[in-house]
XYZ file of N, CA, C and O in Angstrom:
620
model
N 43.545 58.676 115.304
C 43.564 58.676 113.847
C 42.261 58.078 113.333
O 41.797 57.013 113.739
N 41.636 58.971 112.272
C 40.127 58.162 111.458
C 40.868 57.286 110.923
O 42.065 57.311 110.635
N 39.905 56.329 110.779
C 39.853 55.276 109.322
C 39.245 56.015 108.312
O 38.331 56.837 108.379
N 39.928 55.575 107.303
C 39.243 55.663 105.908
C 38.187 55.528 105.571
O 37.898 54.416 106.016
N 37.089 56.019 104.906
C 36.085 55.325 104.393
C 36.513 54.230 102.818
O 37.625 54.096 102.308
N 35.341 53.668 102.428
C 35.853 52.901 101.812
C 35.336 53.042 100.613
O 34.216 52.665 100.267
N 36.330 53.715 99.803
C 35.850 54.276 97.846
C 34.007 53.139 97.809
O 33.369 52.142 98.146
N 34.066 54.060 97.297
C 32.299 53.910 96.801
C 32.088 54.229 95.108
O 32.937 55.022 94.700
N 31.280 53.838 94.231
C 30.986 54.096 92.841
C 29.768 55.493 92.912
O 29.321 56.119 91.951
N 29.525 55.644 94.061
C 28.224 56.446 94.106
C 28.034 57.220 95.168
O 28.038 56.691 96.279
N 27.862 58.401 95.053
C 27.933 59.202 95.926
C 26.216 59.916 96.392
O 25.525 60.692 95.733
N 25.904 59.230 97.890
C 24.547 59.754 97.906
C 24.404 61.129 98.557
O 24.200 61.193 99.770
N 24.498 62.199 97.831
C 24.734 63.569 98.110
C 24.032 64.203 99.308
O 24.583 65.105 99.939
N 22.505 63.622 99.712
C 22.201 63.697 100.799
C 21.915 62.971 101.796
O 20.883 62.869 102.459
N 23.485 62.182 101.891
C 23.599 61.474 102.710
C 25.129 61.871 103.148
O 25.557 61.370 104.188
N 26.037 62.824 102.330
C 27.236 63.025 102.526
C 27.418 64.254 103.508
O 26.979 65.388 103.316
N 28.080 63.853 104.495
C 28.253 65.088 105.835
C 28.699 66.265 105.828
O 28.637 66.914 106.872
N 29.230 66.805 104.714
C 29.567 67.877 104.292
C 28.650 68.387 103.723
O 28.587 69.581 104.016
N 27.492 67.910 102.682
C 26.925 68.542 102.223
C 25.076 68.798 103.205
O 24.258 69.718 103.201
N 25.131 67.544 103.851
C 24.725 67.692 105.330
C 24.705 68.969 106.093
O 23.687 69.612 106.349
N 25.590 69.195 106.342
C 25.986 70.361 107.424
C 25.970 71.428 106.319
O 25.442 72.344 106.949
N 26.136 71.787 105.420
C 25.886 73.402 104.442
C 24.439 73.387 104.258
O 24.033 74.549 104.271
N 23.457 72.512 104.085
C 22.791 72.252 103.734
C 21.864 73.125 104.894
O 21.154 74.104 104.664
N 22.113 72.428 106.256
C 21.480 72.778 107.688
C 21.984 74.035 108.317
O 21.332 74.486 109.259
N 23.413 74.866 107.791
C 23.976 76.170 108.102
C 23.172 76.828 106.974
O 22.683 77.931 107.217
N 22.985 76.291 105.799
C 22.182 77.393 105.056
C 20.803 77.808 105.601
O 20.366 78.941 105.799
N 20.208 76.570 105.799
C 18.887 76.271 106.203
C 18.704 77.593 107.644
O 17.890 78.498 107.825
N 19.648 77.207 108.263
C 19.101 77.727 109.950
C 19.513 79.531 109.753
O 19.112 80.372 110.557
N 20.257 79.822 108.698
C 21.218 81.016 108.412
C 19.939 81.830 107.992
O 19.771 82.993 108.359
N 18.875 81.013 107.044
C 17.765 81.781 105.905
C 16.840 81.576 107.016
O 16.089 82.548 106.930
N 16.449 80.847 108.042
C 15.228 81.138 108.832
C 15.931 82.451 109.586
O 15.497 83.559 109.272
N 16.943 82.365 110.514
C 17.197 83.573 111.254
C 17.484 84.852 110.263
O 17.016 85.907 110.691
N 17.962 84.905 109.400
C 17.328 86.106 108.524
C 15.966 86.817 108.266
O 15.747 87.993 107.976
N 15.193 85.870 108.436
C 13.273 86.107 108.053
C 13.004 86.925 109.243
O 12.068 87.724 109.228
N 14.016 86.736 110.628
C 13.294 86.881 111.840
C 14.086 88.746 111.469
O 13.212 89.612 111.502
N 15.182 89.157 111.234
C 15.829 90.131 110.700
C 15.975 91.029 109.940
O 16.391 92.170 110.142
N 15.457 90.286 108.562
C 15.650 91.382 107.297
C 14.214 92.234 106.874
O 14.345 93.278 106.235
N 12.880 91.767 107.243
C 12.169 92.222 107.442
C 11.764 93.788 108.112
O 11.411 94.946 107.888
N 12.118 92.822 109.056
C 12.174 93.943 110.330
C 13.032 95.132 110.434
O 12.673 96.231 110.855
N 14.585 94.698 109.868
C 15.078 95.665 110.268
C 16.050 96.235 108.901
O 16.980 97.038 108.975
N 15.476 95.494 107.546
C 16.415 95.637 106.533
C 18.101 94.940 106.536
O 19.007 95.682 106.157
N 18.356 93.840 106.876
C 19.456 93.850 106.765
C 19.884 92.410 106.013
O 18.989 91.565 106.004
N 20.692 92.173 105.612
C 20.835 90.865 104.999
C 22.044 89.968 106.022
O 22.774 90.471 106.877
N 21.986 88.873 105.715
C 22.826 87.819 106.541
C 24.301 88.188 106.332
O 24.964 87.537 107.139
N 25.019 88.911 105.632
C 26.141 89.300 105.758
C 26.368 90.382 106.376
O 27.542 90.622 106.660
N 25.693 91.000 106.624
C 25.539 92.293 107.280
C 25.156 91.882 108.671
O 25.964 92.364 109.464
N 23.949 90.961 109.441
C 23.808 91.041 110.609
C 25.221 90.363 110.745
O 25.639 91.070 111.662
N 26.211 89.526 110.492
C 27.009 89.066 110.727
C 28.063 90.076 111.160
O 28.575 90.204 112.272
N 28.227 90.610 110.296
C 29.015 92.026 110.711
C 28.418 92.802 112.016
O 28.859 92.778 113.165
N 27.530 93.349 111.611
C 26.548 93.399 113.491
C 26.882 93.061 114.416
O 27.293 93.671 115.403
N 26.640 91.250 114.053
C 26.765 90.733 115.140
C 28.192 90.678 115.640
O 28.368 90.779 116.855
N 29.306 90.519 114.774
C 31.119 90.718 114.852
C 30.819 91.892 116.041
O 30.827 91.777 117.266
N 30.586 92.913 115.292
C 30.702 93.995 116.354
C 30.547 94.519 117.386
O 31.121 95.262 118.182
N 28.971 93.595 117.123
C 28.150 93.921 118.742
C 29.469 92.987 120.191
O 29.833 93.423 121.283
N 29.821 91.625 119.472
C 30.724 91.040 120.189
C 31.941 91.303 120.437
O 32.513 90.542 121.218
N 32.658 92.383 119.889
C 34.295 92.322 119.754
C 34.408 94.349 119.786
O 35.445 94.889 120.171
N 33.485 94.972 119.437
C 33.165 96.255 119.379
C 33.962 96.464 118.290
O 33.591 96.046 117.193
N 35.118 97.111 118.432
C 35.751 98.074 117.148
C 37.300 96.896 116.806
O 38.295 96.607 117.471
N 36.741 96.462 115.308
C 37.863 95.505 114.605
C 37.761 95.814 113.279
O 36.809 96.338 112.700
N 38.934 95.408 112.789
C 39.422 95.511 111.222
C 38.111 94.736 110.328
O 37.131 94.084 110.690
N 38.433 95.001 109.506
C 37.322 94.323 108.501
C 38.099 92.999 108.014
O 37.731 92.305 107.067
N 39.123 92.786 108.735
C 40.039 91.761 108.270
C 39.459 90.647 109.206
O 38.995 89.526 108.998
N 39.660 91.359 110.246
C 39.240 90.623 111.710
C 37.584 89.854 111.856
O 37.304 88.885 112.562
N 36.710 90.590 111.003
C 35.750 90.653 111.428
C 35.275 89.444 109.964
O 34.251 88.768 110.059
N 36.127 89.361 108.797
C 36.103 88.157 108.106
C 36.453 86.731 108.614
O 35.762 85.714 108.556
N 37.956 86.946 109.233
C 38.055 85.740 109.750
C 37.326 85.498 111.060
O 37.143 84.294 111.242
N 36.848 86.283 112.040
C 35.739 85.428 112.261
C 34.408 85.043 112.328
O 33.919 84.264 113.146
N 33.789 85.688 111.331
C 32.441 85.494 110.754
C 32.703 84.296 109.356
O 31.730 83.885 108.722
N 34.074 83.864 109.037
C 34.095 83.233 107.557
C 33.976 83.869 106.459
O 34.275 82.984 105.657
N 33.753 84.765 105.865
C 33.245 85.627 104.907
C 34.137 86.073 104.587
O 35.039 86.455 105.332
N 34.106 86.179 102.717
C 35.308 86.367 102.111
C 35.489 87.677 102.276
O 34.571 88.078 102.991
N 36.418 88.813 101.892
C 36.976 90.016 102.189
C 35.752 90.831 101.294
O 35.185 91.858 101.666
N 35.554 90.244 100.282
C 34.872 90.878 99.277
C 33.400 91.793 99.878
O 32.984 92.949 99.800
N 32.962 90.522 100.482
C 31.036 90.109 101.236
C 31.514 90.961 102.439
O 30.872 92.006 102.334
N 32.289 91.046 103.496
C 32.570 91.828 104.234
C 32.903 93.155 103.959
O 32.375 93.962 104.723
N 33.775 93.711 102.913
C 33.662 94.743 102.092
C 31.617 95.741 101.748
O 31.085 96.746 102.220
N 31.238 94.796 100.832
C 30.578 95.190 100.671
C 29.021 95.382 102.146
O 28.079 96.173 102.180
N 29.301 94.610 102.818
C 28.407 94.892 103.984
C 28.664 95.768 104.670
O 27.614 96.324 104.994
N 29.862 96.427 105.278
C 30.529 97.309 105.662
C 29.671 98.599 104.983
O 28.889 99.389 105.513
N 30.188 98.470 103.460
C 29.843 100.065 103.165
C 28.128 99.851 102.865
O 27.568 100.897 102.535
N 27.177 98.525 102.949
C 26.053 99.020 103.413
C 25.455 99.549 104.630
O 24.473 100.289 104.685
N 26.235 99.040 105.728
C 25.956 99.379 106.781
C 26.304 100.932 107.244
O 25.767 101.655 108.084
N 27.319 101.128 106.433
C 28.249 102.314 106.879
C 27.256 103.612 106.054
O 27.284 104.637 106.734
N 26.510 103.747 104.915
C 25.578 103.823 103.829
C 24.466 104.412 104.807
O 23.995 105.549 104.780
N 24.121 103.239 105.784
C 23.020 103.273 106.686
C 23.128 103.937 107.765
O 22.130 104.355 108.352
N 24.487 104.161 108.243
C 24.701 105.075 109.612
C 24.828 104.104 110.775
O 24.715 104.348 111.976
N 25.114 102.834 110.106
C 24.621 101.295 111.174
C 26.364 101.161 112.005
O 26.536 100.939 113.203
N 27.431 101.363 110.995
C 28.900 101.161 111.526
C 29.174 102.409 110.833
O 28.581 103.063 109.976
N 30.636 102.574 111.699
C 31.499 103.872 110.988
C 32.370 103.317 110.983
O 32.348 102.397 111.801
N 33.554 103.430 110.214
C 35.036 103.463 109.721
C 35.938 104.655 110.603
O 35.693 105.840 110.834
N 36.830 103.967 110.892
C 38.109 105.054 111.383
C 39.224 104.733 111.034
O 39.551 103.547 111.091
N 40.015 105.611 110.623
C 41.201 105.393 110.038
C 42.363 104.864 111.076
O 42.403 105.477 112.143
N 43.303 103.812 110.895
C 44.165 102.689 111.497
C 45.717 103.980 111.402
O 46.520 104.313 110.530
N 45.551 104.211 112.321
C 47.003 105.890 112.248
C 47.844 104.293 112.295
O 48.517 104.290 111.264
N 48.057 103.106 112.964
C 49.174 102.139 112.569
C 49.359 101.843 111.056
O 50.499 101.848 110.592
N 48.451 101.625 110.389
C 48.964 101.325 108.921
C 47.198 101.933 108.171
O 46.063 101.464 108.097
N 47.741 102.913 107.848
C 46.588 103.678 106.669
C 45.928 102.862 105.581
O 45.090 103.482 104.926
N 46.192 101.253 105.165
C 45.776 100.715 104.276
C 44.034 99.767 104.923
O 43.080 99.234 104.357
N 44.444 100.015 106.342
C 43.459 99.448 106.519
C 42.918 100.237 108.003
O 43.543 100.903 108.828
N 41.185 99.751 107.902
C 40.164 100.977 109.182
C 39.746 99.928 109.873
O 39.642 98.737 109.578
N 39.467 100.681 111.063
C 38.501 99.836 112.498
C 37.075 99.972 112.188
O 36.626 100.794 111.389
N 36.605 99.393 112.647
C 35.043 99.190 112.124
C 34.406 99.317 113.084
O 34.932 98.498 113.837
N 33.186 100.024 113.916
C 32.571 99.708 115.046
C 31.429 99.901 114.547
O 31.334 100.154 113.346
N 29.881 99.791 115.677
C 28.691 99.823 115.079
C 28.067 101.491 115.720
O 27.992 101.666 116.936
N 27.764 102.325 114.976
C 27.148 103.636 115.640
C 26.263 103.541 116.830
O 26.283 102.605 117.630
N 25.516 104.537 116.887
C 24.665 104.282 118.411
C 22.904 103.379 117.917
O 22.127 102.655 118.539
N 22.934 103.884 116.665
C 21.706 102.895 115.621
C 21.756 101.685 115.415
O 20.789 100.930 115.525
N 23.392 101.214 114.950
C 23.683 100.088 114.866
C 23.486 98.949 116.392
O 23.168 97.770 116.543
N 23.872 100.067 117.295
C 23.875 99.139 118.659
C 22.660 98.794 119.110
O 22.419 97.914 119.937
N 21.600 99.765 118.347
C 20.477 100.018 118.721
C 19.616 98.416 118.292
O 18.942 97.694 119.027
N 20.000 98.239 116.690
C 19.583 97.213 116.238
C 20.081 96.012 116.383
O 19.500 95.027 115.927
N 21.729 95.908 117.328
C 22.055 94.810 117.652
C 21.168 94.350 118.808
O 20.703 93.218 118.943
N 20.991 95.483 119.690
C 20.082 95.395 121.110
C 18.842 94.437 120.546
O 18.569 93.336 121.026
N 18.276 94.950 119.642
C 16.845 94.512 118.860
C 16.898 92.862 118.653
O 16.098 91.935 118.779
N 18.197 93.008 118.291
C 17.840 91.826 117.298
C 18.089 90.472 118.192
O 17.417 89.455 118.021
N 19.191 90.585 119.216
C 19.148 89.615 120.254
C 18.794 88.674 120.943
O 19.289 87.612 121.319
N 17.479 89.425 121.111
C 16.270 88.400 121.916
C 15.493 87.633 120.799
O 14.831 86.634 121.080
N 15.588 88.117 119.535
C 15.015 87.608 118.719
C 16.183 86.506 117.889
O 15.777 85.454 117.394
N 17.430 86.852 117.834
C 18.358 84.970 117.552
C 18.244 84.380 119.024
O 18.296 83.155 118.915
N 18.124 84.710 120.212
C 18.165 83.866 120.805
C 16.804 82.977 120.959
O 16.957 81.796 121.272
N 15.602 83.431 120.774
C 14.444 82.731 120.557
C 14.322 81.682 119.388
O 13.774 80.590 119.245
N 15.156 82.598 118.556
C 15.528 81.685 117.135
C 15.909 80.279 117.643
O 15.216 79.281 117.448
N 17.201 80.299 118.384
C 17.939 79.341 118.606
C 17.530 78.203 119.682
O 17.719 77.008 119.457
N 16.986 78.666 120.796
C 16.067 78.528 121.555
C 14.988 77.351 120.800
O 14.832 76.164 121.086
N 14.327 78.190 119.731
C 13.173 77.309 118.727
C 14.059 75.755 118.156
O 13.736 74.568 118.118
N 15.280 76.520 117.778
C 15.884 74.787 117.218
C 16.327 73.772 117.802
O 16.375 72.616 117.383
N 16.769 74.333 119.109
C 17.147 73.517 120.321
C 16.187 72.970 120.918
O 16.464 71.905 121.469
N 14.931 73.410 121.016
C 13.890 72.543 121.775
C 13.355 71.330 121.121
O 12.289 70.820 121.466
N 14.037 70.915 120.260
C 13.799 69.704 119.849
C 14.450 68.388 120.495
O 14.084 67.214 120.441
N 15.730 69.101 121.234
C 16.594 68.122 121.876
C 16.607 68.079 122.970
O 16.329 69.091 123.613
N 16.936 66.887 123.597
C 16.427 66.990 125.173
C 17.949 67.355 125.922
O 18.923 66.749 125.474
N 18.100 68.035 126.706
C 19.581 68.181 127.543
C 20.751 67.439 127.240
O 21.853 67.985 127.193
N 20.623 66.508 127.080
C 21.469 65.929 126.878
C 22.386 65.564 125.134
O 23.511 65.313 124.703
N 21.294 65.718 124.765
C 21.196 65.701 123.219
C 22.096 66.987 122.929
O 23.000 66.879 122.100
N 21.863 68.299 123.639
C 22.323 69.498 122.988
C 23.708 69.349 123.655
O 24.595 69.991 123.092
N 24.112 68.568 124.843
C 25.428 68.355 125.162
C 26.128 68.128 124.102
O 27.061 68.807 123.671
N 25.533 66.848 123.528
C 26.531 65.977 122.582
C 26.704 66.612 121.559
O 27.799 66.426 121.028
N 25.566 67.771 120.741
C 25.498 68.366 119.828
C 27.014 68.873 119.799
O 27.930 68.648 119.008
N 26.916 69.765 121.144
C 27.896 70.679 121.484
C 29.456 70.235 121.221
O 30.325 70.800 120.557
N 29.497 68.941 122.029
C 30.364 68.198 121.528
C 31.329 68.024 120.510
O 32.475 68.365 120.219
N 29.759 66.904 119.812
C 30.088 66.814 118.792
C 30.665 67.828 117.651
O 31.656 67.662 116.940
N 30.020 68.608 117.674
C 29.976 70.068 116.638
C 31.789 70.586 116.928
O 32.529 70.668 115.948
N 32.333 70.901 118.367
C 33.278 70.767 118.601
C 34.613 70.103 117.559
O 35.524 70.682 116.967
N 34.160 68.318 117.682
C 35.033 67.637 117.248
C 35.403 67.934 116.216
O 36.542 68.054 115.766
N 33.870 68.148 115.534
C 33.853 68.006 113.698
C 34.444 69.245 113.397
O 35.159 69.360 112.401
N 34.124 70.583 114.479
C 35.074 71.844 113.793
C 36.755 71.574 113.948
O 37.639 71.853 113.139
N 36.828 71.147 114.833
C 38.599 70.809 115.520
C 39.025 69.458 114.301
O 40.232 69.225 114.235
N 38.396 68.877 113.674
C 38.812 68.009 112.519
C 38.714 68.972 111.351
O 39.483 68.761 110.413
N 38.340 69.432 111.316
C 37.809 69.872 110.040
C 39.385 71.166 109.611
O 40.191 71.291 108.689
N 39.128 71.775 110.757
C 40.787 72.557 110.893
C 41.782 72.032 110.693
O 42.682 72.626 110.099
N 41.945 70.549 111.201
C 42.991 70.084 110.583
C 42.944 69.755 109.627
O 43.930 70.255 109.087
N 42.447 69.209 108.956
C 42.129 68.778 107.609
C 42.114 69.912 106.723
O 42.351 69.691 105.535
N 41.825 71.338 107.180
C 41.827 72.093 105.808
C 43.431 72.493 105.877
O 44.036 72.515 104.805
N 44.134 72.808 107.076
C 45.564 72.571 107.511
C 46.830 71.508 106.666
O 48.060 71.558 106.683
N 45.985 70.704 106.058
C 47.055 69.362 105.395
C 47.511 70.383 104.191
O 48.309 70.009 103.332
């Protein structure tokens, strides 16, 4: 069980861990985009979708919100840019017609292939700041704070 923190009159906003961590997911989200949208036209809701796909191949657009985070809406609309582009296709769900499978075409796979070596260099670049051991604890840590954080949105 945490302890409490202890009421405060003042809130130092960049010093608060929540706004911490959006702050550094926005941050690392808009550099690996630069390495992406350039190059290949696509925006961060969209490689996300990409990337859903490239990992899981053919899923609902339901599926592919909850696990990218992204509201139905932003997944919606990336879908039919991608789909626009020839990047994913839609197939109709013969189990329930209200909703389609999503996969990425042979272009789309083309640009997931592409884009790969280039988040992993990305990531690669942010990690070399930490020494082995450091990215353990990251790992860890990052762990804990997601496995708290679930519960907590859970109450």
């Amino acid at each position: 069980m945490s302890k409490k923190a202890a009421p405060t009159s003042l809130l130092r906003l960049e010093a608060f861990l929540p706004y911490r961590l959006n702050v550094l997911a926005a941050t690392v989200s808009e550099g690996l985009a630069r390495v992406y949208s350039d190059r290949f036209g696509i925006t961060i809701p969209e490689w996300r979708v990409i990337a859903t796909l490239g990992q899981f191949g053919q899923v609902t657009a339901k599926a592919i919100g909850l696990h990218s985070r992204m509201h139905k809406t932003k997944v919606s609309r990336a879908v039919a840019a991608l789909e626009a582009r020839d990047l994913v296709q839609r197939l109709a769900n013969p189990g329930d017609k209200r909703e389609a499978f999503v996969s990425l075409t042979m272009a789309g796979e083309g640009i997931y292939r592409d884009i790969l070596p280039l988040a992993a260099d990305y990531e690669a670049s942010l990690l070399g700041v930490l020494r082995m051991q450091e990215r353990a604890d990251l790992d860890r840590l990052l762990n804990a704070l997601a496995k708290e954080a679930e519960t907590l949105l859970l109450r």
